[in-house]
Coordinates of C-alpha atoms in Angstrom, one line a residue:
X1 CA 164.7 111.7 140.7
X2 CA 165.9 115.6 140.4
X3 CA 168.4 116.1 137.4
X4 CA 171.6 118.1 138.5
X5 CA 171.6 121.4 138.5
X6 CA 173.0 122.9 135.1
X7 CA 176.1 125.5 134.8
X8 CA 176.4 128.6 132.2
X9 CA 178.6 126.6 130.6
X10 CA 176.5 123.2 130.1
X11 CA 173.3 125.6 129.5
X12 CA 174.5 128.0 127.1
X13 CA 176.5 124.4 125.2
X14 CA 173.0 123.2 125.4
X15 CA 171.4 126.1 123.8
X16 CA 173.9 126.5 120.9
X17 CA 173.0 122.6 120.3
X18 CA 169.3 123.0 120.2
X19 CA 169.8 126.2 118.3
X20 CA 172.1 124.4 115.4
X21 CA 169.6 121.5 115.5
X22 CA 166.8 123.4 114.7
X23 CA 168.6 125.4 111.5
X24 CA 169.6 122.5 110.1
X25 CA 166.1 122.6 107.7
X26 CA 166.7 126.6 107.4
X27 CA 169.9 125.7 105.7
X28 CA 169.1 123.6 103.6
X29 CA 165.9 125.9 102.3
X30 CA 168.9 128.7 101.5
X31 CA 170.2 126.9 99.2
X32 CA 167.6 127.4 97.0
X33 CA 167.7 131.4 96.7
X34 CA 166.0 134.2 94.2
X35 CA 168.2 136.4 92.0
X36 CA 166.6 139.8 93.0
X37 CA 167.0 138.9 96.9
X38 CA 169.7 139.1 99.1
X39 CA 171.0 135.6 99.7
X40 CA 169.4 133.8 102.1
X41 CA 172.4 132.3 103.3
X42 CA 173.8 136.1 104.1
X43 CA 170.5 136.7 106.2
X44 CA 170.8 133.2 108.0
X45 CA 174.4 134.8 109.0
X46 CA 173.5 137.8 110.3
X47 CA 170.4 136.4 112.3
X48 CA 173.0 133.7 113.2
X49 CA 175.7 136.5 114.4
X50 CA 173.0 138.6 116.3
X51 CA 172.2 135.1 118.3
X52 CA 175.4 134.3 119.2
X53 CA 176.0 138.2 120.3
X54 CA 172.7 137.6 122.3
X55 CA 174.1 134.6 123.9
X56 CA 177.1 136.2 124.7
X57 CA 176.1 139.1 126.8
X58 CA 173.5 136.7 128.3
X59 CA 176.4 134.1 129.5
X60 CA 178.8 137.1 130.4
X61 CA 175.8 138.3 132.5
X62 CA 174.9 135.2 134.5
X63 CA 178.5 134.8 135.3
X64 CA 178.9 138.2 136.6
X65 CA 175.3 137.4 139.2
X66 CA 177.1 134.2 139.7
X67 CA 180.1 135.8 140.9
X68 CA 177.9 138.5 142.7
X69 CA 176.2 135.8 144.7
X70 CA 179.0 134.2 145.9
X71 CA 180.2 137.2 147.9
X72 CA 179.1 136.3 151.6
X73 CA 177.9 139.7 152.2
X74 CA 175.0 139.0 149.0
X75 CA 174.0 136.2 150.4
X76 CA 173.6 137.7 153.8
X77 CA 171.5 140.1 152.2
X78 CA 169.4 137.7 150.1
X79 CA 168.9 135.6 153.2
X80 CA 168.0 138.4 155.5
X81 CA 165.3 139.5 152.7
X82 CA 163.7 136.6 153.1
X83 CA 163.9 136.1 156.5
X84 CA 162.0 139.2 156.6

C-alpha cells in the first residue's frame, strides 16, 4: 500500500527528529573535552546552528515552489511541457 504523500512541514519535523536522534551519541562524547581545544559542545552548536539555517532556507524554498505550482498558469505550463 502507497504511504501518503508527506508535507514540508511533516518532512522537515521528520528531519529535525532523525537529525536529534542521531546526535544523541555526539553529545554525550562532548562531554568529555580537552583543555587546549575549543569545547566540543561550542562546535556541536555551531554545526547545529549552520543545520538548522540549512533547513530553514530549504523549507522556505519548497514552500515558495509549492506556492509557485499552485498558480494555474504553472501548471499549464508544466503540463503543456510534457505534453510536448
Amino acid at each position: 500500500m502507497d504511504q501518503p504523500r508527506q508535507n514540508i512541514h511533516q518532512a522537515t519535523y521528520r528531519l529535525l527528529q532523525h537529525l536529534a536522534r542521531q546526535l544523541q551519541p555526539v553529545a554525550t562524547l562532548a562531554q568529555a573535552g580537552m583543555p587546549d581545544q575549543p569545547h566540543p559542545m561550542d562546535t556541536i552548536v555551531e554545526l547545529l546552528r549552520q543545520v538548522v539555517t540549512g533547513i530553514e532556507q530549504l523549507h522556505s524554498r519548497l514552500e515558495n515552489l509549492e506556492a509557485r505550482l499552485d498558480d494555474p498558469a504553472v501548471l499549464r505550463a508544466i503540463k503543456t511541457a510534457i505534453r510536448g
